[in-house]
Amino acid sequence: MAPSKGVMLKKLPNVLQPLLRTLRMASQIPPPNIPGLFTGLKDTSAKTGTVELWYDTVFNNPETLNCHVHKVIHKKMSDGVAHEYLLFEIKFRDAGEYDSILIAERDMGDERESFVRGFSASQSCENKHRPYSSSFTSLSRFKAYDIIHNVTKPSPAYDKMAAELDKGYSLLTLSFGEIKPSVHELATLLRITSRNKPLYDAGCTQCFWFAATVFEALQRRFEGTVEDTNGHKRRGFHGVPIHIQDSVGEIHTEYEIARATWSEQRREQRFEDMRRELEHANQRADRAEEMIEMLRRQVREMGAEPRTS
Protein backbone atom coordinates (compact mmCIF):
# COMPACT_ATOMS: atom_id res chain seq x y z
CA MET A 1 0.00 0.00 0.00
CA ALA A 2 1.44 3.33 -1.05
CA PRO A 3 1.97 5.87 1.75
CA SER A 4 -0.51 8.70 1.92
CA LYS A 5 0.37 12.22 0.80
CA GLY A 6 0.31 13.36 4.45
CA VAL A 7 2.80 10.70 5.51
CA MET A 8 5.10 11.55 2.62
CA LEU A 9 4.94 15.23 3.52
CA LYS A 10 6.00 14.48 7.09
CA LYS A 11 9.07 12.65 5.80
CA LEU A 12 10.32 15.66 3.88
CA PRO A 13 13.20 17.57 5.49
CA ASN A 14 12.02 20.33 7.79
CA VAL A 15 13.75 22.91 5.64
CA LEU A 16 11.28 22.16 2.81
CA GLN A 17 8.15 22.66 4.89
CA PRO A 18 8.24 26.51 4.87
CA LEU A 19 8.91 26.44 1.12
CA LEU A 20 5.87 24.25 0.48
CA ARG A 21 3.67 26.51 2.60
CA THR A 22 4.94 29.53 0.66
CA LEU A 23 4.15 27.84 -2.66
CA ARG A 24 0.65 26.95 -1.50
CA MET A 25 0.05 30.55 -0.40
CA ALA A 26 1.35 31.87 -3.74
CA SER A 27 -1.19 29.75 -5.61
CA GLN A 28 -4.11 31.00 -3.51
CA ILE A 29 -6.50 33.73 -4.53
CA PRO A 30 -5.54 36.77 -2.39
CA PRO A 31 -7.99 38.31 0.09
CA PRO A 32 -9.82 41.52 -0.86
CA ASN A 33 -7.78 44.70 -0.96
CA ILE A 34 -9.74 46.64 1.66
CA PRO A 35 -7.40 48.53 4.03
CA GLY A 36 -8.49 48.45 7.65
CA LEU A 37 -10.11 45.02 7.28
CA PHE A 38 -8.03 42.50 5.32
CA THR A 39 -4.30 41.92 5.62
CA GLY A 40 -2.05 40.20 3.09
CA LEU A 41 -1.31 36.48 3.23
CA LYS A 42 2.38 37.24 3.76
CA ASP A 43 1.71 39.48 6.76
CA THR A 44 2.73 37.86 10.04
CA SER A 45 0.94 40.22 12.41
CA ALA A 46 -2.29 42.21 12.58
CA LYS A 47 -2.54 45.84 11.53
CA THR A 48 -3.08 48.21 14.44
CA GLY A 49 -4.26 51.81 14.66
CA THR A 50 -6.40 54.16 16.69
CA VAL A 51 -10.17 54.24 16.28
CA GLU A 52 -9.88 57.68 14.66
CA LEU A 53 -7.30 56.48 12.13
CA TRP A 54 -9.29 53.32 11.40
CA TYR A 55 -12.45 55.39 10.89
CA ASP A 56 -10.68 57.61 8.37
CA THR A 57 -9.38 54.50 6.57
CA VAL A 58 -12.67 52.65 6.15
CA PHE A 59 -15.37 55.32 6.22
CA ASN A 60 -14.62 56.83 2.80
CA ASN A 61 -14.16 53.43 1.15
CA PRO A 62 -17.49 52.47 -0.52
CA GLU A 63 -16.56 48.78 -0.30
CA THR A 64 -17.11 48.87 3.47
CA LEU A 65 -20.83 49.28 2.80
CA ASN A 66 -20.68 45.71 1.46
CA CYS A 67 -18.76 44.33 4.48
CA HIS A 68 -21.02 43.26 7.33
CA VAL A 69 -20.56 42.22 10.94
CA HIS A 70 -21.96 38.74 11.49
CA LYS A 71 -20.92 38.24 15.09
CA VAL A 72 -19.58 40.24 18.05
CA ILE A 73 -17.88 38.49 20.97
CA HIS A 74 -17.30 40.26 24.28
CA LYS A 75 -14.11 38.70 25.63
CA LYS A 76 -12.17 38.85 28.87
CA MET A 77 -8.51 38.14 29.52
CA SER A 78 -7.84 35.20 31.82
CA ASP A 79 -4.07 35.41 32.32
CA GLY A 80 -4.23 37.68 35.35
CA VAL A 81 -4.72 40.92 33.38
CA ALA A 82 -7.98 42.75 34.14
CA HIS A 83 -8.98 43.54 30.56
CA GLU A 84 -12.03 43.19 28.32
CA TYR A 85 -12.40 43.81 24.58
CA LEU A 86 -14.61 43.06 21.58
CA LEU A 87 -13.95 40.70 18.67
CA PHE A 88 -15.86 41.21 15.41
CA GLU A 89 -16.31 38.58 12.69
CA ILE A 90 -16.78 40.41 9.38
CA LYS A 91 -17.63 39.04 5.94
CA PHE A 92 -17.33 40.62 2.52
CA ARG A 93 -19.60 39.44 -0.28
CA ASP A 94 -16.72 38.75 -2.69
CA ALA A 95 -14.14 37.50 -0.18
CA GLY A 96 -14.52 33.77 -0.83
CA GLU A 97 -12.97 31.80 2.01
CA TYR A 98 -11.64 34.88 3.80
CA ASP A 99 -13.11 36.72 6.77
CA SER A 100 -11.91 39.85 8.51
CA ILE A 101 -11.31 39.61 12.24
CA LEU A 102 -11.39 42.89 14.12
CA ILE A 103 -10.54 43.61 17.75
CA ALA A 104 -11.62 46.86 19.40
CA GLU A 105 -10.33 47.79 22.83
CA ARG A 106 -9.61 50.68 25.16
CA ASP A 107 -6.33 51.18 26.93
CA MET A 108 -4.85 53.93 29.04
CA GLY A 109 -2.94 56.58 27.11
CA ASP A 110 0.16 58.47 28.17
CA GLU A 111 -1.39 61.92 28.65
CA ARG A 112 -2.80 62.91 32.02
CA GLU A 113 -6.04 64.85 32.24
CA SER A 114 -4.26 68.10 33.02
CA PHE A 115 -2.67 67.98 29.56
CA VAL A 116 -5.89 67.11 27.73
CA ARG A 117 -7.42 70.51 27.18
CA GLY A 118 -11.16 70.98 26.96
CA PHE A 119 -12.14 67.81 28.85
CA SER A 120 -14.02 68.00 32.14
CA ALA A 121 -14.69 65.37 34.77
CA SER A 122 -18.29 65.10 33.61
CA GLN A 123 -17.07 64.04 30.17
CA SER A 124 -15.12 61.17 31.66
CA CYS A 125 -17.55 59.56 34.06
CA GLU A 126 -21.20 59.36 34.99
CA ASN A 127 -20.57 60.99 38.35
CA LYS A 128 -23.72 59.65 40.01
CA HIS A 129 -22.35 56.13 39.58
CA ARG A 130 -18.73 56.89 40.35
CA PRO A 131 -17.32 54.59 43.05
CA TYR A 132 -15.64 56.95 45.49
CA SER A 133 -12.74 54.88 46.71
CA SER A 134 -9.11 55.43 47.60
CA SER A 135 -8.33 52.77 44.97
CA PHE A 136 -8.99 55.31 42.21
CA THR A 137 -6.28 57.93 42.61
CA SER A 138 -3.27 58.33 40.36
CA LEU A 139 -4.65 56.12 37.58
CA SER A 140 -7.98 57.90 37.32
CA ARG A 141 -7.36 60.60 34.76
CA PHE A 142 -5.62 59.77 31.49
CA LYS A 143 -6.50 60.26 27.87
CA ALA A 144 -8.04 57.06 26.50
CA TYR A 145 -6.21 55.06 23.85
CA ASP A 146 -8.89 53.34 21.77
CA ILE A 147 -7.39 50.99 19.21
CA ILE A 148 -8.35 48.59 16.43
CA HIS A 149 -6.51 45.44 15.32
CA ASN A 150 -7.50 43.85 12.00
CA VAL A 151 -6.39 40.66 10.31
CA THR A 152 -7.42 38.25 7.55
CA LYS A 153 -8.66 34.79 8.53
CA PRO A 154 -7.14 32.38 7.59
CA SER A 155 -3.58 33.69 7.48
CA PRO A 156 -0.33 33.46 9.46
CA ALA A 157 -1.22 36.78 11.07
CA TYR A 158 -4.52 35.36 12.31
CA ASP A 159 -2.74 32.28 13.70
CA LYS A 160 -0.59 34.60 15.78
CA MET A 161 -3.64 36.53 16.96
CA ALA A 162 -5.51 33.32 17.80
CA ALA A 163 -2.70 32.30 20.14
CA GLU A 164 -3.30 35.52 22.10
CA LEU A 165 -7.08 35.06 22.00
CA ASP A 166 -6.68 31.66 23.64
CA LYS A 167 -5.54 33.49 26.77
CA GLY A 168 -9.09 34.78 27.28
CA TYR A 169 -12.65 33.52 27.23
CA SER A 170 -15.97 34.67 25.85
CA LEU A 171 -18.49 36.48 28.05
CA LEU A 172 -21.28 37.28 25.62
CA THR A 173 -21.82 36.64 21.91
CA LEU A 174 -24.10 38.78 19.75
CA SER A 175 -25.13 37.17 16.43
CA PHE A 176 -27.07 39.14 13.83
CA GLY A 177 -29.88 37.89 11.62
CA GLU A 178 -31.07 39.54 8.42
CA ILE A 179 -30.18 43.03 9.67
CA LYS A 180 -26.43 43.17 10.03
CA PRO A 181 -24.37 46.31 10.70
CA SER A 182 -22.04 47.27 7.88
CA VAL A 183 -18.43 48.14 8.65
CA HIS A 184 -19.38 51.67 7.60
CA GLU A 185 -21.97 51.75 10.40
CA LEU A 186 -19.59 50.07 12.87
CA ALA A 187 -16.97 52.75 12.19
CA THR A 188 -19.51 55.45 13.03
CA LEU A 189 -20.46 53.77 16.30
CA LEU A 190 -16.89 53.14 17.44
CA ARG A 191 -15.80 56.72 16.81
CA ILE A 192 -18.86 58.14 18.58
CA THR A 193 -18.22 55.89 21.58
CA SER A 194 -14.55 56.87 21.69
CA ARG A 195 -15.39 60.58 21.53
CA ASN A 196 -18.29 60.33 23.97
CA LYS A 197 -15.95 59.59 26.87
CA PRO A 198 -12.44 60.56 25.69
CA LEU A 199 -10.78 60.11 29.08
CA TYR A 200 -9.66 56.83 30.59
CA ASP A 201 -11.18 56.81 34.06
CA ALA A 202 -10.00 53.80 36.04
CA GLY A 203 -13.22 53.70 38.04
CA CYS A 204 -15.67 54.26 35.23
CA THR A 205 -14.70 54.66 31.56
CA GLN A 206 -11.99 52.07 31.08
CA CYS A 207 -11.87 48.94 28.87
CA PHE A 208 -14.90 47.38 30.59
CA TRP A 209 -17.04 50.45 29.86
CA PHE A 210 -15.87 50.68 26.24
CA ALA A 211 -16.52 47.02 25.39
CA ALA A 212 -19.86 46.83 27.19
CA THR A 213 -21.13 50.13 25.78
CA VAL A 214 -20.35 49.25 22.16
CA PHE A 215 -21.83 45.76 22.62
CA GLU A 216 -25.08 47.07 24.14
CA ALA A 217 -25.38 49.87 21.57
CA LEU A 218 -25.07 47.36 18.72
CA GLN A 219 -27.66 45.12 20.31
CA ARG A 220 -30.08 48.03 20.76
CA ARG A 221 -29.69 49.27 17.20
CA PHE A 222 -29.46 46.00 15.25
CA GLU A 223 -31.05 43.55 17.71
CA GLY A 224 -29.67 40.06 17.12
CA THR A 225 -29.39 37.08 19.45
CA VAL A 226 -27.25 37.15 22.58
CA GLU A 227 -25.63 34.00 23.91
CA ASP A 228 -24.55 34.35 27.54
CA THR A 229 -21.49 32.16 27.96
CA ASN A 230 -19.82 33.64 31.02
CA GLY A 231 -21.64 36.97 31.41
CA HIS A 232 -21.83 36.49 35.16
CA LYS A 233 -18.04 36.82 35.31
CA ARG A 234 -18.12 40.47 34.28
CA ARG A 235 -17.03 42.05 37.55
CA GLY A 236 -16.12 45.52 36.32
CA PHE A 237 -13.11 47.24 37.81
CA HIS A 238 -11.86 45.49 40.99
CA GLY A 239 -15.34 44.11 41.63
CA VAL A 240 -17.09 47.47 41.16
CA PRO A 241 -19.91 47.23 38.56
CA ILE A 242 -19.66 49.51 35.54
CA HIS A 243 -22.85 51.41 34.70
CA ILE A 244 -23.35 51.99 31.00
CA GLN A 245 -27.05 52.65 30.41
CA ASP A 246 -26.74 56.45 30.32
CA SER A 247 -23.80 56.20 27.92
CA VAL A 248 -25.62 53.71 25.67
CA GLY A 249 -28.59 56.08 25.41
CA GLU A 250 -26.39 59.07 24.54
CA ILE A 251 -24.36 57.13 22.01
CA HIS A 252 -27.45 55.61 20.39
CA THR A 253 -28.90 59.11 19.91
CA GLU A 254 -25.62 60.50 18.54
CA TYR A 255 -25.32 57.51 16.22
CA GLU A 256 -28.80 57.99 14.74
CA ILE A 257 -28.10 61.69 14.17
CA ALA A 258 -24.74 60.93 12.55
CA ARG A 259 -26.21 58.29 10.22
CA ALA A 260 -29.13 60.54 9.26
CA THR A 261 -26.69 63.38 8.53
CA TRP A 262 -24.51 61.08 6.42
CA SER A 263 -27.54 59.75 4.51
CA GLU A 264 -28.68 63.30 3.74
CA GLN A 265 -25.18 64.31 2.65
CA ARG A 266 -25.00 61.22 0.46
CA ARG A 267 -28.38 62.04 -1.10
CA GLU A 268 -27.25 65.60 -1.78
CA GLN A 269 -23.98 64.36 -3.27
CA ARG A 270 -25.84 61.97 -5.54
CA PHE A 271 -28.14 64.78 -6.64
CA GLU A 272 -25.12 67.00 -7.37
CA ASP A 273 -23.42 64.16 -9.28
CA MET A 274 -26.58 63.63 -11.35
CA ARG A 275 -26.85 67.38 -12.02
CA ARG A 276 -23.25 67.51 -13.22
CA GLU A 277 -23.72 64.42 -15.39
CA LEU A 278 -26.83 65.97 -16.94
CA GLU A 279 -24.90 69.18 -17.60
CA HIS A 280 -22.09 67.22 -19.25
CA ALA A 281 -24.61 65.22 -21.28
CA ASN A 282 -26.20 68.45 -22.50
CA GLN A 283 -22.79 69.81 -23.46
CA ARG A 284 -22.02 66.61 -25.39
CA ALA A 285 -25.43 66.86 -27.09
CA ASP A 286 -24.75 70.49 -28.08
CA ARG A 287 -21.38 69.53 -29.56
CA ALA A 288 -23.00 66.64 -31.41
CA GLU A 289 -25.67 68.97 -32.80
CA GLU A 290 -22.98 71.37 -33.97
CA MET A 291 -21.15 68.52 -35.67
CA ILE A 292 -24.35 67.35 -37.39
CA GLU A 293 -25.07 70.87 -38.67
CA MET A 294 -21.52 71.19 -39.97
CA LEU A 295 -21.82 67.88 -41.85
CA ARG A 296 -25.15 68.97 -43.32
CA ARG A 297 -23.54 72.15 -44.68
CA GLN A 298 -20.72 70.16 -46.19
CA VAL A 299 -23.19 67.81 -47.87
CA ARG A 300 -25.16 70.74 -49.28
CA GLU A 301 -22.00 72.40 -50.54
CA MET A 302 -20.79 69.21 -52.18
CA GLY A 303 -24.20 68.73 -53.81
CA ALA A 304 -24.07 72.25 -55.30
CA GLU A 305 -20.68 71.67 -56.99
CA PRO A 306 -20.70 70.52 -60.68
CA ARG A 307 -19.83 66.88 -61.09
CA THR A 308 -16.69 66.03 -62.99
CA SER A 309 -16.64 63.12 -65.43
Tab-separated table of C-alpha atoms in Angstrom:
chain	number	residue	atom	x	y	z
A	1	MET	CA	0.000	0.000	0.000
A	2	ALA	CA	1.443	3.334	-1.054
A	3	PRO	CA	1.973	5.866	1.747
A	4	SER	CA	-0.511	8.703	1.921
A	5	LYS	CA	0.373	12.221	0.804
A	6	GLY	CA	0.312	13.358	4.445
A	7	VAL	CA	2.802	10.705	5.510
A	8	MET	CA	5.099	11.553	2.623
A	9	LEU	CA	4.942	15.226	3.518
A	10	LYS	CA	6.000	14.481	7.090
A	11	LYS	CA	9.067	12.648	5.803
A	12	LEU	CA	10.320	15.665	3.880
A	13	PRO	CA	13.196	17.569	5.487
A	14	ASN	CA	12.022	20.327	7.790
A	15	VAL	CA	13.746	22.912	5.637
A	16	LEU	CA	11.277	22.161	2.810
A	17	GLN	CA	8.145	22.655	4.887
A	18	PRO	CA	8.236	26.505	4.868
A	19	LEU	CA	8.909	26.438	1.123
A	20	LEU	CA	5.869	24.247	0.482
A	21	ARG	CA	3.674	26.506	2.600
A	22	THR	CA	4.940	29.529	0.660
A	23	LEU	CA	4.154	27.838	-2.660
A	24	ARG	CA	0.647	26.953	-1.503
A	25	MET	CA	0.051	30.553	-0.402
A	26	ALA	CA	1.351	31.869	-3.738
A	27	SER	CA	-1.192	29.748	-5.612
A	28	GLN	CA	-4.113	31.001	-3.511
A	29	ILE	CA	-6.503	33.730	-4.534
A	30	PRO	CA	-5.543	36.765	-2.388
A	31	PRO	CA	-7.985	38.312	0.086
A	32	PRO	CA	-9.819	41.518	-0.863
A	33	ASN	CA	-7.781	44.705	-0.958
A	34	ILE	CA	-9.739	46.639	1.657
A	35	PRO	CA	-7.398	48.531	4.029
A	36	GLY	CA	-8.491	48.449	7.651
A	37	LEU	CA	-10.113	45.017	7.276
A	38	PHE	CA	-8.027	42.504	5.322
A	39	THR	CA	-4.303	41.921	5.618
A	40	GLY	CA	-2.051	40.199	3.086
A	41	LEU	CA	-1.313	36.482	3.233
A	42	LYS	CA	2.381	37.239	3.762
A	43	ASP	CA	1.714	39.477	6.765
A	44	THR	CA	2.726	37.861	10.040
A	45	SER	CA	0.938	40.220	12.407
A	46	ALA	CA	-2.285	42.207	12.579
A	47	LYS	CA	-2.544	45.837	11.526
A	48	THR	CA	-3.084	48.211	14.441
A	49	GLY	CA	-4.258	51.809	14.662
A	50	THR	CA	-6.398	54.164	16.691
A	51	VAL	CA	-10.169	54.243	16.280
A	52	GLU	CA	-9.881	57.682	14.660
A	53	LEU	CA	-7.298	56.479	12.132
A	54	TRP	CA	-9.288	53.322	11.395
A	55	TYR	CA	-12.452	55.390	10.894
A	56	ASP	CA	-10.677	57.610	8.370
A	57	THR	CA	-9.376	54.502	6.574
A	58	VAL	CA	-12.667	52.650	6.154
A	59	PHE	CA	-15.375	55.324	6.217
A	60	ASN	CA	-14.621	56.826	2.804
A	61	ASN	CA	-14.164	53.434	1.149
A	62	PRO	CA	-17.485	52.474	-0.517
A	63	GLU	CA	-16.560	48.785	-0.298
A	64	THR	CA	-17.111	48.870	3.469
A	65	LEU	CA	-20.833	49.278	2.799
A	66	ASN	CA	-20.677	45.709	1.465
A	67	CYS	CA	-18.760	44.334	4.477
A	68	HIS	CA	-21.021	43.257	7.331
A	69	VAL	CA	-20.559	42.224	10.942
A	70	HIS	CA	-21.961	38.737	11.488
A	71	LYS	CA	-20.922	38.242	15.089
A	72	VAL	CA	-19.581	40.242	18.053
A	73	ILE	CA	-17.879	38.495	20.969
A	74	HIS	CA	-17.297	40.259	24.284
A	75	LYS	CA	-14.108	38.696	25.630
A	76	LYS	CA	-12.175	38.853	28.875
A	77	MET	CA	-8.508	38.135	29.518
A	78	SER	CA	-7.838	35.196	31.822
A	79	ASP	CA	-4.071	35.407	32.317
A	80	GLY	CA	-4.226	37.683	35.346
A	81	VAL	CA	-4.715	40.924	33.382
A	82	ALA	CA	-7.981	42.750	34.140
A	83	HIS	CA	-8.977	43.542	30.562
A	84	GLU	CA	-12.034	43.191	28.316
A	85	TYR	CA	-12.402	43.806	24.581
A	86	LEU	CA	-14.615	43.059	21.575
A	87	LEU	CA	-13.947	40.699	18.668
A	88	PHE	CA	-15.864	41.212	15.408
A	89	GLU	CA	-16.305	38.584	12.691
A	90	ILE	CA	-16.778	40.411	9.379
A	91	LYS	CA	-17.633	39.037	5.939
A	92	PHE	CA	-17.328	40.624	2.516
A	93	ARG	CA	-19.604	39.435	-0.283
A	94	ASP	CA	-16.719	38.746	-2.690
A	95	ALA	CA	-14.145	37.500	-0.182
A	96	GLY	CA	-14.519	33.766	-0.830
A	97	GLU	CA	-12.965	31.795	2.011
A	98	TYR	CA	-11.637	34.877	3.797
A	99	ASP	CA	-13.107	36.722	6.772
A	100	SER	CA	-11.908	39.851	8.510
A	101	ILE	CA	-11.307	39.606	12.245
A	102	LEU	CA	-11.388	42.892	14.121
A	103	ILE	CA	-10.544	43.610	17.753
A	104	ALA	CA	-11.618	46.864	19.401
A	105	GLU	CA	-10.332	47.786	22.831
A	106	ARG	CA	-9.610	50.682	25.156
A	107	ASP	CA	-6.328	51.184	26.930
A	108	MET	CA	-4.847	53.933	29.041
A	109	GLY	CA	-2.939	56.580	27.111
A	110	ASP	CA	0.163	58.472	28.173
A	111	GLU	CA	-1.390	61.923	28.649
A	112	ARG	CA	-2.798	62.908	32.024
A	113	GLU	CA	-6.035	64.854	32.235
A	114	SER	CA	-4.264	68.101	33.019
A	115	PHE	CA	-2.666	67.976	29.556
A	116	VAL	CA	-5.891	67.113	27.728
A	117	ARG	CA	-7.417	70.512	27.178
A	118	GLY	CA	-11.161	70.981	26.962
A	119	PHE	CA	-12.141	67.810	28.848
A	120	SER	CA	-14.020	68.002	32.136
A	121	ALA	CA	-14.689	65.372	34.771
A	122	SER	CA	-18.287	65.099	33.614
A	123	GLN	CA	-17.067	64.037	30.174
A	124	SER	CA	-15.117	61.175	31.662
A	125	CYS	CA	-17.554	59.562	34.060
A	126	GLU	CA	-21.197	59.362	34.986
A	127	ASN	CA	-20.568	60.987	38.347
A	128	LYS	CA	-23.715	59.652	40.015
A	129	HIS	CA	-22.353	56.127	39.583
A	130	ARG	CA	-18.729	56.891	40.348
A	131	PRO	CA	-17.322	54.586	43.051
A	132	TYR	CA	-15.640	56.945	45.494
A	133	SER	CA	-12.740	54.882	46.714
A	134	SER	CA	-9.106	55.429	47.595
A	135	SER	CA	-8.326	52.774	44.965
A	136	PHE	CA	-8.987	55.307	42.207
A	137	THR	CA	-6.275	57.932	42.614
A	138	SER	CA	-3.270	58.328	40.359
A	139	LEU	CA	-4.653	56.121	37.580
A	140	SER	CA	-7.984	57.904	37.322
A	141	ARG	CA	-7.357	60.598	34.755
A	142	PHE	CA	-5.619	59.770	31.490
A	143	LYS	CA	-6.496	60.265	27.868
A	144	ALA	CA	-8.036	57.065	26.496
A	145	TYR	CA	-6.207	55.062	23.850
A	146	ASP	CA	-8.891	53.336	21.768
A	147	ILE	CA	-7.385	50.986	19.211
A	148	ILE	CA	-8.353	48.593	16.425
A	149	HIS	CA	-6.507	45.444	15.319
A	150	ASN	CA	-7.496	43.854	12.003
A	151	VAL	CA	-6.388	40.659	10.312
A	152	THR	CA	-7.419	38.253	7.546
A	153	LYS	CA	-8.658	34.793	8.525
A	154	PRO	CA	-7.144	32.376	7.585
A	155	SER	CA	-3.580	33.685	7.478
A	156	PRO	CA	-0.330	33.460	9.463
A	157	ALA	CA	-1.218	36.782	11.074
A	158	TYR	CA	-4.516	35.357	12.308
A	159	ASP	CA	-2.741	32.277	13.699
A	160	LYS	CA	-0.587	34.600	15.776
A	161	MET	CA	-3.640	36.532	16.957
A	162	ALA	CA	-5.507	33.324	17.800
A	163	ALA	CA	-2.702	32.300	20.139
A	164	GLU	CA	-3.295	35.516	22.096
A	165	LEU	CA	-7.076	35.063	21.997
A	166	ASP	CA	-6.680	31.660	23.640
A	167	LYS	CA	-5.541	33.488	26.766
A	168	GLY	CA	-9.086	34.783	27.282
A	169	TYR	CA	-12.647	33.520	27.229
A	170	SER	CA	-15.974	34.672	25.849
A	171	LEU	CA	-18.486	36.477	28.046
A	172	LEU	CA	-21.283	37.279	25.620
A	173	THR	CA	-21.820	36.640	21.908
A	174	LEU	CA	-24.102	38.781	19.745
A	175	SER	CA	-25.126	37.172	16.430
A	176	PHE	CA	-27.069	39.136	13.826
A	177	GLY	CA	-29.881	37.891	11.619
A	178	GLU	CA	-31.072	39.540	8.415
A	179	ILE	CA	-30.184	43.028	9.669
A	180	LYS	CA	-26.433	43.167	10.028
A	181	PRO	CA	-24.372	46.308	10.700
A	182	SER	CA	-22.040	47.271	7.885
A	183	VAL	CA	-18.428	48.137	8.649
A	184	HIS	CA	-19.384	51.666	7.600
A	185	GLU	CA	-21.965	51.754	10.403
A	186	LEU	CA	-19.594	50.074	12.874
A	187	ALA	CA	-16.966	52.752	12.188
A	188	THR	CA	-19.510	55.454	13.031
A	189	LEU	CA	-20.461	53.767	16.304
A	190	LEU	CA	-16.894	53.136	17.444
A	191	ARG	CA	-15.802	56.720	16.812
A	192	ILE	CA	-18.860	58.144	18.578
A	193	THR	CA	-18.218	55.889	21.585
A	194	SER	CA	-14.553	56.871	21.690
A	195	ARG	CA	-15.389	60.578	21.526
A	196	ASN	CA	-18.295	60.334	23.972
A	197	LYS	CA	-15.951	59.591	26.866
A	198	PRO	CA	-12.445	60.561	25.691
A	199	LEU	CA	-10.785	60.108	29.077
A	200	TYR	CA	-9.660	56.830	30.588
A	201	ASP	CA	-11.183	56.810	34.055
A	202	ALA	CA	-9.996	53.796	36.039
A	203	GLY	CA	-13.217	53.698	38.038
A	204	CYS	CA	-15.670	54.262	35.230
A	205	THR	CA	-14.700	54.655	31.565
A	206	GLN	CA	-11.987	52.073	31.078
A	207	CYS	CA	-11.865	48.938	28.873
A	208	PHE	CA	-14.903	47.377	30.589
A	209	TRP	CA	-17.037	50.448	29.865
A	210	PHE	CA	-15.866	50.683	26.241
A	211	ALA	CA	-16.516	47.025	25.392
A	212	ALA	CA	-19.865	46.825	27.192
A	213	THR	CA	-21.129	50.131	25.780
A	214	VAL	CA	-20.354	49.248	22.157
A	215	PHE	CA	-21.830	45.760	22.624
A	216	GLU	CA	-25.081	47.074	24.137
A	217	ALA	CA	-25.383	49.873	21.567
A	218	LEU	CA	-25.065	47.356	18.719
A	219	GLN	CA	-27.664	45.120	20.305
A	220	ARG	CA	-30.075	48.025	20.756
A	221	ARG	CA	-29.686	49.272	17.201
A	222	PHE	CA	-29.457	45.998	15.253
A	223	GLU	CA	-31.054	43.552	17.707
A	224	GLY	CA	-29.667	40.061	17.117
A	225	THR	CA	-29.390	37.079	19.447
A	226	VAL	CA	-27.246	37.154	22.580
A	227	GLU	CA	-25.626	34.000	23.908
A	228	ASP	CA	-24.554	34.351	27.535
A	229	THR	CA	-21.487	32.162	27.958
A	230	ASN	CA	-19.822	33.641	31.023
A	231	GLY	CA	-21.637	36.966	31.406
A	232	HIS	CA	-21.830	36.494	35.155
A	233	LYS	CA	-18.037	36.817	35.310
A	234	ARG	CA	-18.115	40.470	34.280
A	235	ARG	CA	-17.027	42.053	37.554
A	236	GLY	CA	-16.121	45.519	36.318
A	237	PHE	CA	-13.113	47.239	37.814
A	238	HIS	CA	-11.857	45.485	40.990
A	239	GLY	CA	-15.335	44.113	41.625
A	240	VAL	CA	-17.087	47.473	41.163
A	241	PRO	CA	-19.910	47.231	38.558
A	242	ILE	CA	-19.658	49.507	35.538
A	243	HIS	CA	-22.848	51.407	34.700
A	244	ILE	CA	-23.347	51.990	30.996
A	245	GLN	CA	-27.048	52.654	30.409
A	246	ASP	CA	-26.743	56.452	30.316
A	247	SER	CA	-23.804	56.197	27.920
A	248	VAL	CA	-25.616	53.710	25.672
A	249	GLY	CA	-28.586	56.078	25.413
A	250	GLU	CA	-26.393	59.067	24.542
A	251	ILE	CA	-24.355	57.130	22.015
A	252	HIS	CA	-27.447	55.613	20.386
A	253	THR	CA	-28.902	59.105	19.910
A	254	GLU	CA	-25.616	60.498	18.537
A	255	TYR	CA	-25.322	57.508	16.221
A	256	GLU	CA	-28.804	57.991	14.743
A	257	ILE	CA	-28.104	61.688	14.169
A	258	ALA	CA	-24.739	60.927	12.548
A	259	ARG	CA	-26.212	58.290	10.218
A	260	ALA	CA	-29.126	60.542	9.259
A	261	THR	CA	-26.691	63.377	8.527
A	262	TRP	CA	-24.510	61.078	6.420
A	263	SER	CA	-27.540	59.754	4.513
A	264	GLU	CA	-28.683	63.300	3.739
A	265	GLN	CA	-25.185	64.314	2.645
A	266	ARG	CA	-24.997	61.225	0.459
A	267	ARG	CA	-28.377	62.042	-1.100
A	268	GLU	CA	-27.251	65.602	-1.778
A	269	GLN	CA	-23.983	64.360	-3.269
A	270	ARG	CA	-25.842	61.965	-5.541
A	271	PHE	CA	-28.137	64.782	-6.639
A	272	GLU	CA	-25.124	67.000	-7.366
A	273	ASP	CA	-23.420	64.161	-9.281
A	274	MET	CA	-26.578	63.628	-11.354
A	275	ARG	CA	-26.855	67.378	-12.023
A	276	ARG	CA	-23.247	67.506	-13.222
A	277	GLU	CA	-23.723	64.420	-15.386
A	278	LEU	CA	-26.833	65.968	-16.936
A	279	GLU	CA	-24.897	69.180	-17.598
A	280	HIS	CA	-22.086	67.223	-19.250
A	281	ALA	CA	-24.613	65.218	-21.284
A	282	ASN	CA	-26.204	68.447	-22.504
A	283	GLN	CA	-22.791	69.808	-23.462
A	284	ARG	CA	-22.021	66.615	-25.391
A	285	ALA	CA	-25.432	66.860	-27.095
A	286	ASP	CA	-24.754	70.490	-28.076
A	287	ARG	CA	-21.375	69.527	-29.559
A	288	ALA	CA	-23.002	66.638	-31.411
A	289	GLU	CA	-25.669	68.973	-32.799
A	290	GLU	CA	-22.984	71.375	-33.970
A	291	MET	CA	-21.149	68.516	-35.668
A	292	ILE	CA	-24.354	67.350	-37.392
A	293	GLU	CA	-25.070	70.869	-38.666
A	294	MET	CA	-21.517	71.187	-39.970
A	295	LEU	CA	-21.823	67.883	-41.846
A	296	ARG	CA	-25.145	68.975	-43.321
A	297	ARG	CA	-23.535	72.149	-44.675
A	298	GLN	CA	-20.720	70.163	-46.192
A	299	VAL	CA	-23.189	67.811	-47.865
A	300	ARG	CA	-25.163	70.741	-49.278
A	301	GLU	CA	-21.996	72.401	-50.542
A	302	MET	CA	-20.793	69.214	-52.180
A	303	GLY	CA	-24.199	68.731	-53.814
A	304	ALA	CA	-24.067	72.254	-55.303
A	305	GLU	CA	-20.677	71.670	-56.987
A	306	PRO	CA	-20.702	70.520	-60.683
A	307	ARG	CA	-19.826	66.881	-61.092
A	308	THR	CA	-16.689	66.032	-62.991
A	309	SER	CA	-16.638	63.116	-65.426
